[in-house]
Short mmCIF file of C-alpha atoms in Angstrom, two decimals:
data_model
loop_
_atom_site.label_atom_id
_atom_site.label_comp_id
_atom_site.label_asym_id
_atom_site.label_seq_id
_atom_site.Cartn_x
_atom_site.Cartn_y
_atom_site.Cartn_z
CA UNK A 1 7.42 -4.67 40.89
CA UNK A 2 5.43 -3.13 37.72
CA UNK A 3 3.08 -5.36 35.96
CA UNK A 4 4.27 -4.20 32.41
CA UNK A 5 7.39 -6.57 31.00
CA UNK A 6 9.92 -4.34 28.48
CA UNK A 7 10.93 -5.96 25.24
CA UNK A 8 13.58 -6.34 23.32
CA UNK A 9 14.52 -6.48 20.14
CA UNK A 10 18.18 -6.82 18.14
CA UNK A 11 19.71 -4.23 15.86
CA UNK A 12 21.57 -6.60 13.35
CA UNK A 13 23.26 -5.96 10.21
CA UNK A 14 25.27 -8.73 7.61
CA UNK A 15 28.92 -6.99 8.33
CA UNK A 16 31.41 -6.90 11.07
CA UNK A 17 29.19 -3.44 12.74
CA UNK A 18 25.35 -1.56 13.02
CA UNK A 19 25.50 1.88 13.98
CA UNK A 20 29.05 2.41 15.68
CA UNK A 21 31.36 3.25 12.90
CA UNK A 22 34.51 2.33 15.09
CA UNK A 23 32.63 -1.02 16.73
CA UNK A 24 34.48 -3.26 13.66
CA UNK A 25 37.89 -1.82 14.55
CA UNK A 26 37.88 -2.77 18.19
CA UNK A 27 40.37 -6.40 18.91
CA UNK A 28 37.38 -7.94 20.31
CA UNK A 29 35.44 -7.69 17.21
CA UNK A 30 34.45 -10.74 15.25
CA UNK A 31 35.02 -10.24 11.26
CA UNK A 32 36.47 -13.54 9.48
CA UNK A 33 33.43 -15.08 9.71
CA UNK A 34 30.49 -12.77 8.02
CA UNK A 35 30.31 -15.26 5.34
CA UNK A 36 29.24 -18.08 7.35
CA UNK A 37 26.22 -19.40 8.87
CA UNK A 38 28.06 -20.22 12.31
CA UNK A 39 28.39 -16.46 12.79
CA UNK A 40 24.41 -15.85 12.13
CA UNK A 41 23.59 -19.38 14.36
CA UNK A 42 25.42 -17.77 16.90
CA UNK A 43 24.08 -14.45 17.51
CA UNK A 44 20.69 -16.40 17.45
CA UNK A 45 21.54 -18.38 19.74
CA UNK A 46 22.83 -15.81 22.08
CA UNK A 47 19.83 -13.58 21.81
CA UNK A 48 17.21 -16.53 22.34
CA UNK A 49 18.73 -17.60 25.39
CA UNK A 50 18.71 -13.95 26.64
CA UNK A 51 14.58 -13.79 25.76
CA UNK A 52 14.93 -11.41 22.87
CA UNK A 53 11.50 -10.95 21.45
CA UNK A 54 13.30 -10.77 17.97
CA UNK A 55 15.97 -9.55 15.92
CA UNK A 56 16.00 -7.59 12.65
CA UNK A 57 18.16 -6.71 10.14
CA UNK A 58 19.06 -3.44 8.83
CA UNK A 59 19.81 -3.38 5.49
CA UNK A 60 20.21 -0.98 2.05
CA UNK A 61 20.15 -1.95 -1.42
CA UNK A 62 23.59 -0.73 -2.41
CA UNK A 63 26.89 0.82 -1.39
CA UNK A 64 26.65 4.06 -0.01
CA UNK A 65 28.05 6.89 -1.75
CA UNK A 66 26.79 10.07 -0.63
CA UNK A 67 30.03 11.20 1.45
CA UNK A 68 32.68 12.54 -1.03
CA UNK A 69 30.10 11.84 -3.87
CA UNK A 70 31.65 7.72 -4.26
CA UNK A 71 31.77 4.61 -1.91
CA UNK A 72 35.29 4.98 -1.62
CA UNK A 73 35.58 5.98 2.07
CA UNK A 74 32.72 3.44 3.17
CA UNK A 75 34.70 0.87 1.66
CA UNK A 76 38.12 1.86 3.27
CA UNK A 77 36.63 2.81 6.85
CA UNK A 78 34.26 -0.24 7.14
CA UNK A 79 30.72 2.01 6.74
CA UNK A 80 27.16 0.59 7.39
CA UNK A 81 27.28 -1.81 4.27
CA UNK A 82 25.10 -4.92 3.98
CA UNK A 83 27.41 -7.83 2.46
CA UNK A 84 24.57 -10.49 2.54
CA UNK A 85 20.63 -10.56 1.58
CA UNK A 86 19.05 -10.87 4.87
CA UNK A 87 16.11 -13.46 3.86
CA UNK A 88 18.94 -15.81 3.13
CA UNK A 89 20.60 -14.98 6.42
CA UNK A 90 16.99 -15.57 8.57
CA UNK A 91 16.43 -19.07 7.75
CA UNK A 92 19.52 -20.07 9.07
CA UNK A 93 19.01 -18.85 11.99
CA UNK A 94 15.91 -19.88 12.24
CA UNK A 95 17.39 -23.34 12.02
CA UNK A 96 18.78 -22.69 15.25
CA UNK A 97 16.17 -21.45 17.34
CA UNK A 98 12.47 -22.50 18.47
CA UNK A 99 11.15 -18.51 19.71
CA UNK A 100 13.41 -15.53 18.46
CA UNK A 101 11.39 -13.88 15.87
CA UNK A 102 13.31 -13.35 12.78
CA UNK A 103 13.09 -10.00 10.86
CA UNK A 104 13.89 -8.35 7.35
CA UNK A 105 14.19 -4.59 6.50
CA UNK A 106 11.74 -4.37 2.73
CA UNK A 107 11.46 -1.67 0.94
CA UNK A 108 7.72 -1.62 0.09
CA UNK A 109 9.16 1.39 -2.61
CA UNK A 110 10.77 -0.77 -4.83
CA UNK A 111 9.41 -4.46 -4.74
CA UNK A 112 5.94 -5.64 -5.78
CA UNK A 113 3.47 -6.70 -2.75
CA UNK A 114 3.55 -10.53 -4.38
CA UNK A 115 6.99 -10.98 -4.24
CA UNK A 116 6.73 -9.30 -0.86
CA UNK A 117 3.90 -11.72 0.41
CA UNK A 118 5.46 -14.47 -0.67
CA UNK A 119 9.22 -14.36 0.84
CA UNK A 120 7.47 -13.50 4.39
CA UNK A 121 5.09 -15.97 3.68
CA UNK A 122 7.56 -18.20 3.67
CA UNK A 123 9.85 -17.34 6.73
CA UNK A 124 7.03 -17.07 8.73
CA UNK A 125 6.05 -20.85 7.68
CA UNK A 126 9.83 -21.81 7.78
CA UNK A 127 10.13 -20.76 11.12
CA UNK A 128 6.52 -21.32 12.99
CA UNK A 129 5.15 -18.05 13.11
CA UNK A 130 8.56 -16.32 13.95
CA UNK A 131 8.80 -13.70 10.96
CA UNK A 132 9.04 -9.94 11.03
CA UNK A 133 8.80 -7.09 8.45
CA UNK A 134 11.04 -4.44 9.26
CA UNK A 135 8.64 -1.77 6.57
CA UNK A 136 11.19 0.74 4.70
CA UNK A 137 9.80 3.31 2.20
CA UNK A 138 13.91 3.87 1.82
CA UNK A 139 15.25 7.07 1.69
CA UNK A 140 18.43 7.22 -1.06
CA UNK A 141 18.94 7.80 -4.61
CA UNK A 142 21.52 5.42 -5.04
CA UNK A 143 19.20 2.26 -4.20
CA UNK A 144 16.54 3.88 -6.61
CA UNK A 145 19.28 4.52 -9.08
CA UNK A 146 20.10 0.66 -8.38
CA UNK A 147 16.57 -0.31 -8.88
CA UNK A 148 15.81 1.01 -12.56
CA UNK A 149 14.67 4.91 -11.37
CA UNK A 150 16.00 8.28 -11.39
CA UNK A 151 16.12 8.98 -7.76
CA UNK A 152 13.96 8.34 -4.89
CA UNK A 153 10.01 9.46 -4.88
CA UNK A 154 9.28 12.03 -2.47
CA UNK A 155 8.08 11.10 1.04
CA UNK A 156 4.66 11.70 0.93
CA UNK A 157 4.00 9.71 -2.67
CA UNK A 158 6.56 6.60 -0.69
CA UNK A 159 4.38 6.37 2.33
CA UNK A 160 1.05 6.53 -0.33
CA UNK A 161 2.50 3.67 -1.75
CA UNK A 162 3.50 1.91 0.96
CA UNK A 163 -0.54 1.98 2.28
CA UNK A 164 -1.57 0.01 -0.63
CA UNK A 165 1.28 -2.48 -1.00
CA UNK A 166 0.38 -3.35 2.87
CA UNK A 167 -3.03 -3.56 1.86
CA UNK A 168 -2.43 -5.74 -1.23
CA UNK A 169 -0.10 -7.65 0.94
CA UNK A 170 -3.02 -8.34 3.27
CA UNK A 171 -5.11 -8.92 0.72
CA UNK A 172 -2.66 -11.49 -0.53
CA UNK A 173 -2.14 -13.48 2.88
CA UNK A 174 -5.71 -13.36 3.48
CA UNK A 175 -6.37 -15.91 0.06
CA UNK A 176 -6.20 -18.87 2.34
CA UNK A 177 -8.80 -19.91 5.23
CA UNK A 178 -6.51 -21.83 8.13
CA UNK A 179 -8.29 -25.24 7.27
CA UNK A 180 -7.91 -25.56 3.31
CA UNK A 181 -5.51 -28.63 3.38
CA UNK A 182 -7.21 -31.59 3.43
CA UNK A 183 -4.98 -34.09 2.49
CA UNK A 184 -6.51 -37.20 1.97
CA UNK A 185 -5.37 -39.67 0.52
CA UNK A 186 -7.76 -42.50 0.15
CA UNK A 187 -10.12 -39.92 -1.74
CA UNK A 188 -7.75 -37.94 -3.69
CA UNK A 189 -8.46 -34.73 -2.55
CA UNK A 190 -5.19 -32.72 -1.01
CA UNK A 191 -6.54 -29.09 -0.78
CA UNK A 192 -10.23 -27.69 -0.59
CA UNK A 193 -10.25 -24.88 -3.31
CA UNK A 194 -13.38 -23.50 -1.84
CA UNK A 195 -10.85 -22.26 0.85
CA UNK A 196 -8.63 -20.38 -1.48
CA UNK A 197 -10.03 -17.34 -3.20
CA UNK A 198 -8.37 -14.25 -5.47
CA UNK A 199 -7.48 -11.22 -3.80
CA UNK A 200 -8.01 -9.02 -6.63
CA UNK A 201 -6.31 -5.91 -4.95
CA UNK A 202 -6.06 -2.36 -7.66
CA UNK A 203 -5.05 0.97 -6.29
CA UNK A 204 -3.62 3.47 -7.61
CA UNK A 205 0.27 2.50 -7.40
CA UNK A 206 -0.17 -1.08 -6.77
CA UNK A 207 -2.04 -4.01 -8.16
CA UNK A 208 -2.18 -7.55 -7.47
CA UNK A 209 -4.61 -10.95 -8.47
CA UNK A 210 -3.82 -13.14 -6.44
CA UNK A 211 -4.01 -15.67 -5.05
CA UNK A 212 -0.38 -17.11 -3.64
CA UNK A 213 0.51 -20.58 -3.57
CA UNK A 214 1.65 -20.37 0.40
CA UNK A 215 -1.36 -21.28 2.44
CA UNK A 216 -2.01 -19.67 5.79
CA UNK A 217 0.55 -19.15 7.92
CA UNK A 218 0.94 -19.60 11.70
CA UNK A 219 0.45 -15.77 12.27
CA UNK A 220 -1.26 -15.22 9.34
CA UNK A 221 1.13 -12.11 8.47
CA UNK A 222 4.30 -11.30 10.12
CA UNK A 223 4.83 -8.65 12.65
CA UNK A 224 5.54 -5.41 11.33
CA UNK A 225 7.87 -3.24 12.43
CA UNK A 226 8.43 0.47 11.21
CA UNK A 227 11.10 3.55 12.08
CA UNK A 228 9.40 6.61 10.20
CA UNK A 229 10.10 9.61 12.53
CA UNK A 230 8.21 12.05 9.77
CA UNK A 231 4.58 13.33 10.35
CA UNK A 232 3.82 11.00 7.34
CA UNK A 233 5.42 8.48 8.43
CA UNK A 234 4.01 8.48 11.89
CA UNK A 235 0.70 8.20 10.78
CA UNK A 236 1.88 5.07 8.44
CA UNK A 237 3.08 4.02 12.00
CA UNK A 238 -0.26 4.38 14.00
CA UNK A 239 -2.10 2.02 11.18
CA UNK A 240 -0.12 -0.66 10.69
CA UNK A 241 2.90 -1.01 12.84
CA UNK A 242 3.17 -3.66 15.89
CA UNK A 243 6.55 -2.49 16.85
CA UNK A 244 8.22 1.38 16.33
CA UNK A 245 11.83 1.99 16.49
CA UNK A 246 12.68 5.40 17.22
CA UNK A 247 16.29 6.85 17.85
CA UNK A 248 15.17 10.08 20.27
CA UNK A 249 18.23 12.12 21.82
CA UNK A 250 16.92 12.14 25.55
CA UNK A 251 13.80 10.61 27.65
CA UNK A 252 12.30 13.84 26.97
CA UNK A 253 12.01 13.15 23.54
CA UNK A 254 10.96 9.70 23.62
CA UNK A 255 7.84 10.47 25.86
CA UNK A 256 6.88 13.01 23.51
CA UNK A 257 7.08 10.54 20.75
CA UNK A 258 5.46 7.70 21.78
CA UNK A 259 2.39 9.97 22.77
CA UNK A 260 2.64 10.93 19.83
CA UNK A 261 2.14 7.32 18.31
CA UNK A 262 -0.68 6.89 20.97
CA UNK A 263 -2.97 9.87 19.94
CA UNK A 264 -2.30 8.68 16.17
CA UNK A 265 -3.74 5.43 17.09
CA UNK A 266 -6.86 6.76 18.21
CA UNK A 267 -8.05 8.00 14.84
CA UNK A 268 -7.19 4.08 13.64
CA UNK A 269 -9.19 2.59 16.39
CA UNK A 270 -6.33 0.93 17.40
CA UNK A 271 -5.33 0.69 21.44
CA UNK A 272 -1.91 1.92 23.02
CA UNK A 273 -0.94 -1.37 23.58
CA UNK A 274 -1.24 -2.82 20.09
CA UNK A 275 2.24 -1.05 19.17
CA UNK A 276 5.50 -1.19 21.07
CA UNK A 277 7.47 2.10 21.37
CA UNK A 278 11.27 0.69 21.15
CA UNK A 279 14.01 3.43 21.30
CA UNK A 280 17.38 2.45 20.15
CA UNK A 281 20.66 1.73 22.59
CA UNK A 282 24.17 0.35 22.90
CA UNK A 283 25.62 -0.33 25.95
CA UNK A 284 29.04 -0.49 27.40
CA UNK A 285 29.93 -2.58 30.64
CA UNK A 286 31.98 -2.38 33.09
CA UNK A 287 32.59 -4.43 36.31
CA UNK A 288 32.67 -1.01 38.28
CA UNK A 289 31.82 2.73 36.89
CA UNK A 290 35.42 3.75 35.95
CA UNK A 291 36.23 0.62 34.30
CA UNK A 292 33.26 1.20 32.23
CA UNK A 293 33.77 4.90 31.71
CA UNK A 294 37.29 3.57 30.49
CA UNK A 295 35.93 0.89 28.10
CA UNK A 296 33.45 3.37 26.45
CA UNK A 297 36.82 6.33 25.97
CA UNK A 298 38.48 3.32 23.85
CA UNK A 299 35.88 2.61 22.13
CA UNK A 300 34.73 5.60 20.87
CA UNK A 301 38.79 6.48 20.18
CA UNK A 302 38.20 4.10 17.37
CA UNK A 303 35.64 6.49 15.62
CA UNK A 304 37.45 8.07 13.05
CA UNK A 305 35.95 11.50 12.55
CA UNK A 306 35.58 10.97 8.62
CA UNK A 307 33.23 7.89 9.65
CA UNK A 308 31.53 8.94 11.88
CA UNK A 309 30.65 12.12 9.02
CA UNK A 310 29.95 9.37 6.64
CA UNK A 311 27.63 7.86 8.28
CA UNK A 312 25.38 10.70 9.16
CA UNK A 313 25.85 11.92 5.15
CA UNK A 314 23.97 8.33 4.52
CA UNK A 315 21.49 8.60 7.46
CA UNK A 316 20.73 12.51 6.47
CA UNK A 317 20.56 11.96 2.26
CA UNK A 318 23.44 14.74 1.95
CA UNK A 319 26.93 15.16 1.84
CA UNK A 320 27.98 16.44 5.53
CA UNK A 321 31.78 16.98 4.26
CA UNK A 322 30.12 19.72 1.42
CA UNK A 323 27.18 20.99 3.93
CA UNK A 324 27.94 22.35 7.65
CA UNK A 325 24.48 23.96 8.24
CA UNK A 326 20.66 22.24 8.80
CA UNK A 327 20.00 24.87 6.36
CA UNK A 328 22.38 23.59 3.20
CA UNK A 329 21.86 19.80 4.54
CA UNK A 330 17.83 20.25 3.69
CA UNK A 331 18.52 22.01 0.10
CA UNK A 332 20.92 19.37 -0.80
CA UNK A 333 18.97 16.34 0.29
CA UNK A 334 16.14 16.38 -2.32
CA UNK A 335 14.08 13.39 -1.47
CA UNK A 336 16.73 11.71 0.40
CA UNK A 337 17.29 11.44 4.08
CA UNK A 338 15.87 9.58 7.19
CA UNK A 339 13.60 11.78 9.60
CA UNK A 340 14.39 10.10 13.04
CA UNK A 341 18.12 11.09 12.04
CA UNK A 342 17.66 14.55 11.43
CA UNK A 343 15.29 14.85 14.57
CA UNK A 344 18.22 13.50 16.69
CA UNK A 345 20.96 15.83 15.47
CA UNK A 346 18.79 18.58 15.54
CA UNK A 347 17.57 17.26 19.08
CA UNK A 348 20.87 17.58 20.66
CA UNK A 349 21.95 20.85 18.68
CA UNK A 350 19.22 22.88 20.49
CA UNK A 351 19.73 20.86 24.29
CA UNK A 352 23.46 21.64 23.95
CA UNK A 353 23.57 24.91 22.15
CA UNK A 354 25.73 24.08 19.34
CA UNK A 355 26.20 23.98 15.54
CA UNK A 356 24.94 21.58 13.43
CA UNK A 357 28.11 19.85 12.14
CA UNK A 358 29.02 20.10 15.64
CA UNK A 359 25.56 17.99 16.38
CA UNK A 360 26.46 15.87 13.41
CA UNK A 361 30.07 15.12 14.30
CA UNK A 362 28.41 13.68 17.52
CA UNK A 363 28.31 9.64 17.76
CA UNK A 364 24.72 8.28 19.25
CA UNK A 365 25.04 8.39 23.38
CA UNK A 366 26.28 5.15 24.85
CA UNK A 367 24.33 3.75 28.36
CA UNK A 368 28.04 3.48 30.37
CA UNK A 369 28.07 1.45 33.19
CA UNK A 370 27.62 -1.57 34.92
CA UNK A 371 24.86 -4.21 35.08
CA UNK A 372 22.78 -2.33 37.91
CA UNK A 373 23.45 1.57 37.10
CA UNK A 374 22.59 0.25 32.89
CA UNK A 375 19.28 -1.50 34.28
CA UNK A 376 18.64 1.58 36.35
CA UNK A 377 18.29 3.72 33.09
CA UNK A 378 16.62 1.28 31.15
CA UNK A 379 14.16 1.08 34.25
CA UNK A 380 13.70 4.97 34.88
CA UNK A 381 12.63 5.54 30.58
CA UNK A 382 10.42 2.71 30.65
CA UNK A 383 8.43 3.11 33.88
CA UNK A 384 8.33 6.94 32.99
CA UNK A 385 6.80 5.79 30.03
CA UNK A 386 9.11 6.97 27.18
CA UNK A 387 8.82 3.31 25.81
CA UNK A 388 7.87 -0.22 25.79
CA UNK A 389 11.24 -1.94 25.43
CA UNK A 390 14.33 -1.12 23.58
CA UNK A 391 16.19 -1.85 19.75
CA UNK A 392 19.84 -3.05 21.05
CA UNK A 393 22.37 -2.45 18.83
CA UNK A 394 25.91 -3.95 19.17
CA UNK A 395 28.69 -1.46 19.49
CA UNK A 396 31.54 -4.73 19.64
CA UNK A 397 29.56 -7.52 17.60
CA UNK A 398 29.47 -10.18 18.66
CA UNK A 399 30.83 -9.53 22.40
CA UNK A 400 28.64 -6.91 23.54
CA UNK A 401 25.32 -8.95 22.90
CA UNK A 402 27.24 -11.53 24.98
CA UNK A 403 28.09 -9.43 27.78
CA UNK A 404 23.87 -7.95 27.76
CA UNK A 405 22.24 -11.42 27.98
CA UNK A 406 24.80 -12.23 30.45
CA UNK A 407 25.01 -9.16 32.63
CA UNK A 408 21.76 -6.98 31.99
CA UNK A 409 19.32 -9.39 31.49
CA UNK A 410 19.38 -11.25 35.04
CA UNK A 411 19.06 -7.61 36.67
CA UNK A 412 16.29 -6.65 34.22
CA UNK A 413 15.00 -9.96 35.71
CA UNK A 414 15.53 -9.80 39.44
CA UNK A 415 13.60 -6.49 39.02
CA UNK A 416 10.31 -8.45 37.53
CA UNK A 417 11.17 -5.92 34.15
CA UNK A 418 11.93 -8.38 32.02
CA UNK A 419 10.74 -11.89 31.04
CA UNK A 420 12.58 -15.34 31.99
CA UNK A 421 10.44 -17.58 29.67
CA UNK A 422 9.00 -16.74 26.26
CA UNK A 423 5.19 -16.78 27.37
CA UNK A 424 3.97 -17.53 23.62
CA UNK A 425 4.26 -19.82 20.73
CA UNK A 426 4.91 -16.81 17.52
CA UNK A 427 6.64 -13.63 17.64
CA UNK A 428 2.96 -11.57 17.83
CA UNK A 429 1.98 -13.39 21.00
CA UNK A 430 5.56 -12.55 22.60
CA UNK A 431 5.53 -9.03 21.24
CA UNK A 432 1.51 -8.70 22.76
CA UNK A 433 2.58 -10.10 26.16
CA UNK A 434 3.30 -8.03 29.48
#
């Protein structure tokens, strides 16, 4: 029995799929009821009773169009869209729930570190110290388009950027000591403004006065989480994440990765354990091997090729039905395109010994089986140390979530891998806990 606990965190997004363009088209699959709160109180509920350090939600700041050159197919074929704001979705479900930690994909690229500071601020009041900040730099034109700009900055000036809105951020939740309220009534005095102070934050992108009008919060600042699979973006990782999610092709890759992360850390002073190494996976069970293997040939017959293409033109910044080679895909992209994405394609183009477009016409791997043989793999990457936990995204929403807290969870259990009680009171004592 290892003394190390995985943990585990849910891939969410506000429509009927996240990740598996054929997931929404299965009979199984829940989709009359994105627009209400019972659907979002639900999956909560589901994912809290299963332990779940947290959830997150993916989201982008538009509809993509990159496929084709219009939205037209990711309208038609049911593409990655987000059909809700997320911060009004969290709230809800923290409603609903006393431990899941609750978290929002923000672009630090195109909002201000106040307005920032101040929505997390207040889900991580809202909810007791339960918030998250999935950190985006994003990576399309369209949602810079959306947001008053030309097109997307390139990487290097987005991650710059991103530094000092965390910094101003931190600046911003650091205006309050713990004890300011007073609240006394008898002699009138409600808050100690010798507690409160400015945070005065200038750089060279970003600046910010201060101070907020949310005190202190029950973690202080939420937990961030981060995905940036470029060298940039790995270093933004090793300063300030608490939680990585990383979409490697094999184990392979996902060792070399997260020792990666590690040696970054070192030049931050920051130990290994301070940030979890969480590769993404979808599962597919099955009360014996062949009825699983038979489950996962369905659902995958429900990828159409076009969207499956479409969504790797999003997730690569370039239109795959125009550009068949790594070589056209990089000239077209500009600034566009997600690292980790690109790593993964290219990942399984060189272990396979095939073309690109074959690589990209590829949907992510599936862990097929049952309860035991899926626990066995999760097992054999984390003990070999290719991660800390895993991102679990749904390939039949809400079903498949169902069938893991049911199924995988008690064997992840049995084997002393996984908690059965959340051993803290916020999402950063759960997250720190083995």
């Amino acid at each position: 029995m290892t003394e190390r606990r995985m943990h585990l965190v849910a891939y969410l997004k506000t429509g009927p799929t996240a990740n598996h363009p054929g997931g929404w088209r299965h009979p199984e699959a829940a989709l009359h009821d994105i627009f209400t709160p019972e659907r979002y109180e639900h999956i909560a509920r589901v994912l809290e009773e299963a332990c779940f350090d947290a959830c997150f939600f993916a989201d982008l700041l538009g509809l993509p169009d990159i496929h084709g050159g219009n939205f037209d197919a990711y309208l038609r074929k049911g593409g990655q869209i987000s059909y809700l704001d997320p911060m009004t979705v969290l709230p809800v479900m923290g409603r609903v729930t006393r431990h899941l930690g609750l978290g929002a994909t923000l672009s630090t690229t195109f909002l201000h570190p106040y307005h920032l500071a101040r929505s997390l601020a207040s889900l991580d009041m809202l909810t007791g110290g339960r918030a998250a900040w999935n950190i985006v730099t994003s990576a399309t034109d369209l949602e810079a388009r959306n947001l008053g700009m030309d097109g997307i900055p390139a990487k290097e000036d987005r991650y710059d950027r991103a530094d000092e809105v965390l910094e101003a951020c931190t600046a911003l939740w650091g205006c309050w000591d713990p004890d300011a309220f007073v609240m006394d009534q008898a002699a009138g005095i409600f808050i100690d403004p010798s507690k409160v102070r400015y945070a005065n934050y200038e750089g060279r992108t970003v600046r910010t006065r201060g101070p907020l009008s949310i005190p202190r919060t029950p973690q202080g600042r939420p937990v961030f989480l981060q995905a940036g699979a470029s060298d940039r973006g790995r270093d933004f990782a090793a300063r300030w994440a608490e939680a990585v999610f990383c979409t490697p092709h094999s184990k392979a890759d996902a060792i070399a990765f997260r020792s990666d992360i590690h040696a970054r850390m070192q030049a931050h002073d920051r130990p290994p354990d301070a940030c979890r190494v969480l590769p993404g996976c979808a599962v597919v069970l099955g009360e014996t091997p062949s009825i699983a293997r038979e489950k996962a040939a369905y659902l995958q017959s429900l990828i159409e090729p076009e969207a499956q293409t479409m969504l790797h033109s999003a997730l690569l910044g370039a239109d795959l039905s125009r550009h068949q080679t790594a070589e056209a895909v990089a000239a077209a992209q500009g600034n566009q395109g997600i690292t980790g994405s690109q790593d993964r394609v290219l990942q399984l183009m060189k272990k396979e010994n095939i073309s690109f477009a074959e690589a990209a016409a590829r949907p992510r791997n599936l862990l097929v089986g049952t309860a035991q043989s899926i626990a066995d793999e999760m097992e054999d990457w984390f003990t070999s140390g290719a991660c800390d936990g895993f991102v679990v995204f749904p390939t039949v929403f809400p079903r498949m979530f169902e069938d893991f807290g049911r199924l995988v969870v008690p064997e992840l259990q049995r084997r002393g891998l996984f908690r059965r009680a959340y051993a803290g009171r916020t999402l950063r004592e759960n997250l720190a806990a083995d």
